[in-house]
Coordinates of C-alpha atoms and ligand atoms in Angstrom, one line a residue:
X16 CA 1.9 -3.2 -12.2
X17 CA -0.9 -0.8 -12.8
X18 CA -1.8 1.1 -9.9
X19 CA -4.9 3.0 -8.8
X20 CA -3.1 6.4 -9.0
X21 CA -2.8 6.4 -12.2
X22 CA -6.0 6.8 -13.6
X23 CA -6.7 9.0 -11.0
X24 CA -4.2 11.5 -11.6
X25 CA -5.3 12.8 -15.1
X26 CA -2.0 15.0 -16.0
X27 CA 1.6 14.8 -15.9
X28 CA 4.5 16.4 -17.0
X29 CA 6.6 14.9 -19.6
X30 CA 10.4 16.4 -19.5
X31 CA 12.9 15.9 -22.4
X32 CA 16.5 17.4 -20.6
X33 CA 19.8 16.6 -21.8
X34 CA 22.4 17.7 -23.6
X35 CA 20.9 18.5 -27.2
X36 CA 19.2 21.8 -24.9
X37 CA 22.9 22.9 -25.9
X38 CA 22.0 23.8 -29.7
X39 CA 18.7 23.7 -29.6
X40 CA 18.6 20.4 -31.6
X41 CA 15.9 17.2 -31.9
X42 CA 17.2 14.8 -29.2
X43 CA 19.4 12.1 -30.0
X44 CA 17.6 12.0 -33.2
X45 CA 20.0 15.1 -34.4
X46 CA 23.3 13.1 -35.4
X47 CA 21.3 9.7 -36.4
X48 CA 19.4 11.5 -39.0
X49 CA 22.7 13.0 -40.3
X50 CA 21.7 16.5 -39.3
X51 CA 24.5 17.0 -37.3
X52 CA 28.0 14.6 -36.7
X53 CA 28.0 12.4 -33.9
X54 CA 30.9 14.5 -32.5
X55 CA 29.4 17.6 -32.6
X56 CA 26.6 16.4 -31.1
X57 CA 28.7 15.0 -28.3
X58 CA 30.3 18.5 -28.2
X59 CA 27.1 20.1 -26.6
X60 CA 28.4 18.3 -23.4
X61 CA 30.4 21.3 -22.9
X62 CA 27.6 23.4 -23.3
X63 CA 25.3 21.8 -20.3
X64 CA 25.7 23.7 -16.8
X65 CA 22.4 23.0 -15.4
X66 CA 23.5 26.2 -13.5
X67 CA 19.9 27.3 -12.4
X68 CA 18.3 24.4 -12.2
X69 CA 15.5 24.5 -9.5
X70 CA 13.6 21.1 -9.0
X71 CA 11.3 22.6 -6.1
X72 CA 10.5 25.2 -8.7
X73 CA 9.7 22.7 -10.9
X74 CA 7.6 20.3 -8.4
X75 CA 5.6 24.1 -7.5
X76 CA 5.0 24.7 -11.4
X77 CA 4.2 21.5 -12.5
X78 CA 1.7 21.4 -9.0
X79 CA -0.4 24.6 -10.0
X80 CA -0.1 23.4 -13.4
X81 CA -2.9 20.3 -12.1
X82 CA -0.4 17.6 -12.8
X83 CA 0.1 14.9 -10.4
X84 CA 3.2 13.0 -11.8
X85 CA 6.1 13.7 -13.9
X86 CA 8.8 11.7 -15.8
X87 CA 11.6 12.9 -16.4
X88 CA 14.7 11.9 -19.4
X89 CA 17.0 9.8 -17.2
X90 CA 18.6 9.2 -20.3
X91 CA 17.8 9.4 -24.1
X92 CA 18.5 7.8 -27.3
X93 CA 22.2 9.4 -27.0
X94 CA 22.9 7.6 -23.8
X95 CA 24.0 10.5 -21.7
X96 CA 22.7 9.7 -18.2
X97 CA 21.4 12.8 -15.8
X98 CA 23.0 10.7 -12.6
X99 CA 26.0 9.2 -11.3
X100 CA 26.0 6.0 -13.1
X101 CA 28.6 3.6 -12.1
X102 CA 28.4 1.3 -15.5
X103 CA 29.5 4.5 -17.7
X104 CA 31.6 7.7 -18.3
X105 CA 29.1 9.0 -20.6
X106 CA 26.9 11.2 -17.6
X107 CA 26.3 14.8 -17.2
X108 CA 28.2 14.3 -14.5
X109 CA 31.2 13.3 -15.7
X110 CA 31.1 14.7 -19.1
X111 CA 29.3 18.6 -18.7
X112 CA 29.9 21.3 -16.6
X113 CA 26.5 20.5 -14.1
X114 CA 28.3 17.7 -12.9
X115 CA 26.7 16.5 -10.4
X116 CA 23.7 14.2 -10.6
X117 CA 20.6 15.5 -11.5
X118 CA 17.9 12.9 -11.1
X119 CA 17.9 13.1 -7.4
X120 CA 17.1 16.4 -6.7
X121 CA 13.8 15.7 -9.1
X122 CA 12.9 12.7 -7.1
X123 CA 13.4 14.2 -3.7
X124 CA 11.3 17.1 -5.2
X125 CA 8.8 15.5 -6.8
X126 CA 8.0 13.6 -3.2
X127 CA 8.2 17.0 -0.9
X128 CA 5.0 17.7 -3.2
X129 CA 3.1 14.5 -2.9
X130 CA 4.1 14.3 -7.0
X131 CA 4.6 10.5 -8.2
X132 CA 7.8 10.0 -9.3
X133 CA 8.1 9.1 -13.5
X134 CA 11.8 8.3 -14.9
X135 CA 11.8 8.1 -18.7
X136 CA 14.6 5.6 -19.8
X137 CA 15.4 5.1 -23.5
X138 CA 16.3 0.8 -23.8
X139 CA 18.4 1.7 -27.2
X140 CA 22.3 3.6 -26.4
X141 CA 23.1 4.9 -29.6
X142 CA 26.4 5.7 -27.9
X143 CA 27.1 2.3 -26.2
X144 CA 30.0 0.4 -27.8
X145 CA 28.0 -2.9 -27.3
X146 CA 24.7 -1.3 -28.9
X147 CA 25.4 -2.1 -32.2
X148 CA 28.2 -4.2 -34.2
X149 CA 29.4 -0.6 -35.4
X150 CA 30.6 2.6 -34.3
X151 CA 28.3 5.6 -32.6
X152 CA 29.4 7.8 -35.2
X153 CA 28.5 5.4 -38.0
X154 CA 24.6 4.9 -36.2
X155 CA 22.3 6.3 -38.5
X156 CA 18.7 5.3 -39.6
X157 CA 19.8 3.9 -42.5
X158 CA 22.4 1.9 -40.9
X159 CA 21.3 0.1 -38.1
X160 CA 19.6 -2.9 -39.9
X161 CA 22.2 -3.9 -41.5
X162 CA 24.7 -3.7 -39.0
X163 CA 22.6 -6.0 -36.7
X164 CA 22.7 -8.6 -39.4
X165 CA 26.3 -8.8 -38.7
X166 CA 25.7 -10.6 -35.4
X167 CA 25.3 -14.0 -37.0
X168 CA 24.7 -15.2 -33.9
X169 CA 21.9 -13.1 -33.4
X170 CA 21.0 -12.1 -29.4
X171 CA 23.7 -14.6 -28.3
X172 CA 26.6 -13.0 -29.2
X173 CA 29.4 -11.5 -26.3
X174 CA 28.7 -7.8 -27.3
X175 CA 25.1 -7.8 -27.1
X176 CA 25.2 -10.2 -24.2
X177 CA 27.4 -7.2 -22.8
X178 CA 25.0 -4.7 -23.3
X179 CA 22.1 -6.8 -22.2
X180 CA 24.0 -6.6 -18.8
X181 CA 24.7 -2.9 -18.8
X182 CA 21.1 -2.2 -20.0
X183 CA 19.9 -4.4 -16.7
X184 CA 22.8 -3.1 -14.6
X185 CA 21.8 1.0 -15.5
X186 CA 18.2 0.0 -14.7
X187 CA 19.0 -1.2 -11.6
X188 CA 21.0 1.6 -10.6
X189 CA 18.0 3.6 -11.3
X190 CA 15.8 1.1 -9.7
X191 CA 17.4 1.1 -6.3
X192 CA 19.4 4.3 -5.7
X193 CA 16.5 7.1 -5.9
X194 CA 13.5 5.8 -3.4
X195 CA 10.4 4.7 -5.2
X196 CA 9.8 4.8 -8.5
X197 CA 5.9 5.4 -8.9
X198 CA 6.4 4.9 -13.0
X199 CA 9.0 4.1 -15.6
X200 CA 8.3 5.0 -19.0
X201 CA 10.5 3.1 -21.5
X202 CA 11.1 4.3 -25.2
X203 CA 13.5 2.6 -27.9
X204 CA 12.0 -0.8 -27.9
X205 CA 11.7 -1.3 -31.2
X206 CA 15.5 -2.7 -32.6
X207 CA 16.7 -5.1 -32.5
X208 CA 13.8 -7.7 -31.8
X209 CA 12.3 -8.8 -28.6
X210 CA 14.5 -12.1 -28.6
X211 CA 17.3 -9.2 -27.8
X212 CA 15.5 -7.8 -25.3
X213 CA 14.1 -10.2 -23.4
X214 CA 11.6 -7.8 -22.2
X215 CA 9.3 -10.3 -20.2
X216 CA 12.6 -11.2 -17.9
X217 CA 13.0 -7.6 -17.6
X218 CA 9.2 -7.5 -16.2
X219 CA 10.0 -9.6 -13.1
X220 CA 13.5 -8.2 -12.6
X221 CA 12.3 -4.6 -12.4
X222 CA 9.5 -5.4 -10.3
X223 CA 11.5 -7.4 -8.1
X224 CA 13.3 -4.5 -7.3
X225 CA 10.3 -1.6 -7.6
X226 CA 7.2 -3.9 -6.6
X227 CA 4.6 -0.7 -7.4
X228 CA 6.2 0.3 -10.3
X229 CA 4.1 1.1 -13.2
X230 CA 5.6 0.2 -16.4
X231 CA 4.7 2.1 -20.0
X232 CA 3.8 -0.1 -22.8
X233 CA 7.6 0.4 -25.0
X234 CA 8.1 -2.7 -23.2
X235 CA 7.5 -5.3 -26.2
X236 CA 4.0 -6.1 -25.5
X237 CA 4.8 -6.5 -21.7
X238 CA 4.0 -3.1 -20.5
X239 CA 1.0 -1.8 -18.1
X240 CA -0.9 1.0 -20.2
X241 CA -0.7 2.6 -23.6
X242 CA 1.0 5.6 -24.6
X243 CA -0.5 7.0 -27.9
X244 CA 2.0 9.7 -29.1
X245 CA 1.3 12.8 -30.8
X246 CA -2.3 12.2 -32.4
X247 CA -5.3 12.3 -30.0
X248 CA -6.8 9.1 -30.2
X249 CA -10.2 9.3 -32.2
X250 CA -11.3 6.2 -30.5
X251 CA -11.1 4.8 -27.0
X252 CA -7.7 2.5 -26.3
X253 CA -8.3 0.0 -24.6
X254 CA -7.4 -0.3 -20.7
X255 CA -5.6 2.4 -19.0
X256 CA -3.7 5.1 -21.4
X257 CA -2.1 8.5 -21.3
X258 CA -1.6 10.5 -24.2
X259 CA 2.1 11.6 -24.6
X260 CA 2.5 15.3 -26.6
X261 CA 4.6 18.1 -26.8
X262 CA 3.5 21.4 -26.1
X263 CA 4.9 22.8 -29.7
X264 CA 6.1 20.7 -32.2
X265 CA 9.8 19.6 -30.4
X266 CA 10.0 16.7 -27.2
X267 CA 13.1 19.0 -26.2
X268 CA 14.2 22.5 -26.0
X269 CA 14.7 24.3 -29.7
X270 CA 14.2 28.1 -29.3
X271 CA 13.1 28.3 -33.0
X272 CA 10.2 25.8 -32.2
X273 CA 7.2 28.7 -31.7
X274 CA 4.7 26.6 -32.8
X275 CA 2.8 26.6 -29.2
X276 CA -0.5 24.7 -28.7
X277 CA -2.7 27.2 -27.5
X278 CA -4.0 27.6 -23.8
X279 CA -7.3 26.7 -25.6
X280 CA -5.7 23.4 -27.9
X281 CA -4.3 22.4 -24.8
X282 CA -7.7 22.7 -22.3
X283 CA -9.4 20.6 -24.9
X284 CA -7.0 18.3 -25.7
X285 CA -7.3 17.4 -22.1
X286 CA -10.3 17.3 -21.7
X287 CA -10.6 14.7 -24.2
X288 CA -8.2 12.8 -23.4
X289 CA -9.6 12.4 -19.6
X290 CA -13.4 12.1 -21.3
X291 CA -12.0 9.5 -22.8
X292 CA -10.4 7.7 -19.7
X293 CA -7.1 8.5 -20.0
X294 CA -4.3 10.6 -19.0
X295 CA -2.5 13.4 -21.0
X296 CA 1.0 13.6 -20.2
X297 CA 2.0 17.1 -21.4
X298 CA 6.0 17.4 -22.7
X299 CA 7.7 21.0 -21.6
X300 CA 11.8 21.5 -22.2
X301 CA 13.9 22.7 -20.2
X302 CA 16.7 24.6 -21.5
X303 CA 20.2 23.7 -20.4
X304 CA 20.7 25.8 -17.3
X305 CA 17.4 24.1 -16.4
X306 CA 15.3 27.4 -16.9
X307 CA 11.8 26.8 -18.6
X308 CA 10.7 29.2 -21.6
X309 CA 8.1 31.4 -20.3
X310 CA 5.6 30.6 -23.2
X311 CA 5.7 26.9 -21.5
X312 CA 5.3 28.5 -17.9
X313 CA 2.1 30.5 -19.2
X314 CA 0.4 27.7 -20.6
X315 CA 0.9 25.6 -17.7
X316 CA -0.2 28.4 -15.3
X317 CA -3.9 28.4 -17.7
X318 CA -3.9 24.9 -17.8
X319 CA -4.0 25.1 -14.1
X320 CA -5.9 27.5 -13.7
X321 CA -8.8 25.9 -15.8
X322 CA -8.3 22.9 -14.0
X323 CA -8.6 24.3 -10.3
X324 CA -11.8 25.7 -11.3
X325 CA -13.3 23.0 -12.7
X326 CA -11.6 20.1 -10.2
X327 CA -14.8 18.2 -9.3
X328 CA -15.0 17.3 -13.4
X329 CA -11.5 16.2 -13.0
X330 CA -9.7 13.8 -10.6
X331 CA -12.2 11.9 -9.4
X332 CA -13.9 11.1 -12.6
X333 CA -13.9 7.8 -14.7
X334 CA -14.6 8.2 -19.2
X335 CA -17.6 10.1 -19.9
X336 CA -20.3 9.2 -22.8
X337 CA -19.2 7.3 -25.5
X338 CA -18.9 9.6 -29.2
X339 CA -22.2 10.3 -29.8
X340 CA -24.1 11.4 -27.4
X341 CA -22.9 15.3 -27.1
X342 CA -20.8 17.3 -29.4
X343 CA -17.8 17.7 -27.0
X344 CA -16.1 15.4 -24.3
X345 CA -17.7 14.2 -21.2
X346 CA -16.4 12.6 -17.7
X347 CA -18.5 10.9 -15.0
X348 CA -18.3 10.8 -11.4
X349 CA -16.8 7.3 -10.2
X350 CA -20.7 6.4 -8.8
X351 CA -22.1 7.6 -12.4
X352 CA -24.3 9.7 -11.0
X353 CA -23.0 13.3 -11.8
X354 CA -22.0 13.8 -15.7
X355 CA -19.6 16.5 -16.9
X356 CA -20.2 17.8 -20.0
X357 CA -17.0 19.6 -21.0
X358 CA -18.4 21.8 -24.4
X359 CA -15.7 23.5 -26.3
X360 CA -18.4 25.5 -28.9
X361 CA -20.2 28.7 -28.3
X362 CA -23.8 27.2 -28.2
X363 CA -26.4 29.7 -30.0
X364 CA -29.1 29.2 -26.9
X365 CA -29.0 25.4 -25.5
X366 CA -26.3 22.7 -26.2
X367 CA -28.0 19.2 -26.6
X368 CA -27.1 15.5 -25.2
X369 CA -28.6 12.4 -26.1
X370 CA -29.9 8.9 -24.5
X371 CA -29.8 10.3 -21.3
X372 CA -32.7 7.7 -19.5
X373 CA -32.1 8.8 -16.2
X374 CA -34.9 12.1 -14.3
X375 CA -32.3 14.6 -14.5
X376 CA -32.2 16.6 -10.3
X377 CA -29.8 19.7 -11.3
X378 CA -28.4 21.3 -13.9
X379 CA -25.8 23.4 -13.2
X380 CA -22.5 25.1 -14.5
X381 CA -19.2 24.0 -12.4
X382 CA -16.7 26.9 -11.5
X383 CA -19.8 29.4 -11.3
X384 CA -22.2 27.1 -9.4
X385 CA -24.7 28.7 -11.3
X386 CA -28.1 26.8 -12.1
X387 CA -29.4 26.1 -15.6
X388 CA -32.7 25.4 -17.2
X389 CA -33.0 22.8 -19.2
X390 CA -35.9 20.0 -20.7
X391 CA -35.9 17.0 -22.1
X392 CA -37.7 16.9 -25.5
X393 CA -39.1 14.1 -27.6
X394 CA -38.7 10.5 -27.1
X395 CA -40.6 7.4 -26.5
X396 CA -40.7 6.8 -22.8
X397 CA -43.1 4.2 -22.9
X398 CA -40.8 2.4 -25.2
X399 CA -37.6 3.3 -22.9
X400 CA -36.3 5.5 -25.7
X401 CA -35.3 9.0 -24.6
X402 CA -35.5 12.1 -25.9
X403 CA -33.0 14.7 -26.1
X404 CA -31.9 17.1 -22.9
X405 CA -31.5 20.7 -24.0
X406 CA -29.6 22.5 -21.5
X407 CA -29.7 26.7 -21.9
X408 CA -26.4 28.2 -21.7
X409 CA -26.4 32.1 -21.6
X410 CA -23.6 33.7 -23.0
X411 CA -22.1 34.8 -19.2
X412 CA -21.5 31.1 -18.3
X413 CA -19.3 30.6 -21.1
X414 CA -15.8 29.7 -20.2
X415 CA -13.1 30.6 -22.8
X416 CA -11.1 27.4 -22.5
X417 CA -14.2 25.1 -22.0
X418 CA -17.4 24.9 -20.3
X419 CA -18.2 22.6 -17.9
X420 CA -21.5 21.7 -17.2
X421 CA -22.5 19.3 -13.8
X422 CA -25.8 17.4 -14.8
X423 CA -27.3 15.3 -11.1
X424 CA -28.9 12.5 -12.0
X425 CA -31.3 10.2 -10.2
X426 CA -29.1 7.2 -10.0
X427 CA -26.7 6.0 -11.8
X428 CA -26.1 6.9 -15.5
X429 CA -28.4 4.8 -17.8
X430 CA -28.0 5.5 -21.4
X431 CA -29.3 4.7 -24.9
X432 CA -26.9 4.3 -27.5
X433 CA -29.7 2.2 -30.0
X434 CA -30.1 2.7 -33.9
X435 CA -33.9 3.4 -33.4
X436 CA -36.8 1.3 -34.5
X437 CA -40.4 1.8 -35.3
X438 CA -43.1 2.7 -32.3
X439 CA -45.6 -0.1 -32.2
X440 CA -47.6 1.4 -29.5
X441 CA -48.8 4.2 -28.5
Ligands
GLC22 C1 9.7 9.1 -29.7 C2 11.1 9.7 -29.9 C3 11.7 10.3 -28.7 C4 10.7 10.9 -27.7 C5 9.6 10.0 -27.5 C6 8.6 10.5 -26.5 O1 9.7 7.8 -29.4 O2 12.0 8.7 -30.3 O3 12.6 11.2 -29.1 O4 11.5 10.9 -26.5 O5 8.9 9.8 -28.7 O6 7.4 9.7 -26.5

């Protein structure tokens, strides 16, 4: 069930940890797009000690890092689970050299911190016997389709009703042996059909046992909030969101992955995603000992730093102007009276927004505190149509990531969004 936290809290941190840290190889996706055999995928378990693994480390970067929630890869597309499940052998505790369970520590963590508590959990288990009418080693993206057709008797057959019952059985394992779970982000919803999943059954069941829970929408339609992936939307989604991305191109740890979003991408990136209402839920990878690669540690050092200074724009903001109004991305305080116009540009003297109705009180810069001048130019008053506000920013106020600028209003926001019509008095 959605919960007011959420939209409140802007940033999280998105975790992909599991065995494929090992080589250094796409998640799960590895073996079922034939880049590697299912075996020596599997053989990475030796590889995964979790030796330095530090969750309060973690909890204190992803804290100065601005984010208030994370979620981390209970278990992926390749089924190996980070805790002690009962239902399974296939654990880092019982299969890699960690072995101990991992999920715990997180939550307790996550909690000392006043961080809500995310737990990604992949429905598909590429490595489950019941998952499929054939072998994990024969799972491939070319296979799967067919191989569901073999159930003639579709979702009612033994071995998918067996799986149905481990699938419920792991969730509630995870739903009642770690405290509260403030989120659960699903993934692998999409084969076999929804008449396999029986995902609005699943609805109740989970929040039976985890009554605040807030569900991600990989749920078959029967989720709380959307989770765009990868492309910034372009236009608002509807109802509450949270953009899910990685920081370079890879959801877990591959050393040859350099392509880093800059400090900069990733400043703006947020800030358009909260000027647009929603959250960004930034993905980092930890390598297998649990140690994070210090071109990830940097940029969510920046990000936080960026974020401290500019806090009043931030949490306690609601979706900005509409596209439009202001080249850049905007967020408005929750009684509409302040606007933050978040510019990304180096403006040549004044930046310029548009259909602002409201007498504007103060202009001023946040971080610096800093007051600008600014006028409002053209218009039709008389006719309720209003003319532009230029704002001067000198070059000093500039800030290299993005600039916020705090406009006062006289009440709350009232803005012009019209096509424009002919003046018929004046
Ligand atoms: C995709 C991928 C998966 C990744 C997820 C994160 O659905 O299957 O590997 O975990 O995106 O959103």
């Amino acid at each position: 069930m959605m919960q007011s936290w959420f939209p409140d809290a802007k940033l999280g941190i998105f975790l992909h940890w599991g065995i494929y840290s090992v080589k250094g190889i796409p998640e799960s996706w590895a073996f079922f797009n034939r880049q590697i055999s299912y075996e020596d995928y599997m053989a990475q378990c030796s590889g995964f000690t979790a030796n330095h693994y530090d969750p309060q480390a973690w909890a204190n970067l992803f804290q100065r890092a601005g984010a208030k929630y994370a979620v981390l890869t209970s278990k992926h597309h390749d089924g190996v689970a980070l805790w002690d499940t009962q239902l399974s052998d296939l654990s880092v505790v019982k299969q890699t050299p960690a072995a101990r369970d991992l999920l715990t520590p997180y939550c307790e963590a996550l909690r000392e911190k006043g961080l809500k508590v995310g737990i990604y959990f992949s429905h598909l288990d590429w490595s489950h016997p019941d998952y499929a009418p054939i072998p994990p080693e024969e799972r491939h993206g070319d296979t799967m389709e067919k191989a569901y057709q073999q159930w003639s008797d579709g979702p009612n057959n033994p071995t998918w009703q067996r799986f149905l019952k481990f699938h419920r059985g792991q969730l509630e394992e995870l739903c009642t042996r770690f405290g509260k779970v403030d989120l659960l982000w699903f993934d692998g919803d999409w084969t076999p059909g929804d008449e396999y999943w029986r995902m609005a059954e699943l609805r109740e069941q989970l929040l039976s046992w985890q009554p605040e829970t807030i569900l991600n929408s990989r749920m078959r339609g029967h989720g709380d909030y959307q989770t765009p992936e990868q492309g910034i939307p372009i236009s608002r989604p509807e109802g509450p969101w949270e953009f899910c991305v990685t920081i370079n191109d890879s959801w877990g740890y591959q050393p040859q992955d350099q392509n880093y979003k800059s400090v900069r991408q990733i400043v703006r990136m947020f800030a358009e995603c909260i000027g647009m209402g929603g959250n960004l839920l930034l993905d980092i990878t930890p390598k297998e000992d649990g140690i994070f690669p210090p071109e990830q540690v940097e940029r969510l050092e920046a990000l936080g730093d960026w974020i401290r200074q500019h806090e009043e724009a931030v949490y306690a903001t609601e979706a900005g102007l509409p596209a439009g109004h202001l080249y850049g991305t905007s967020t408005l305080s929750k009684d509409h009276q302040t606007l933050y116009a978040m510019i990304f540009d180096r403006p040549w003297d004044e930046i310029a927004i548009k259909g602002i109705r409201n007498q504007i009180k103060r202009v001023s810069v946040v971080g610096s505190g800093h007051e600008l001048s600014y006028r409002k130019m053209g218009g039709a008053a008389w006719m309720n149509i209003p003319g532009v506000l230029w704002i001067e920013v000198p070059e000093a106020e500039l800030n290299p990531n993005a600039t916020v600028i705090k406009i006062e209003l006289d009440g709350p926001l009232d803005l012009y969004s019209g096509a424009g019509h002919a003046i018929e008095s004046n």
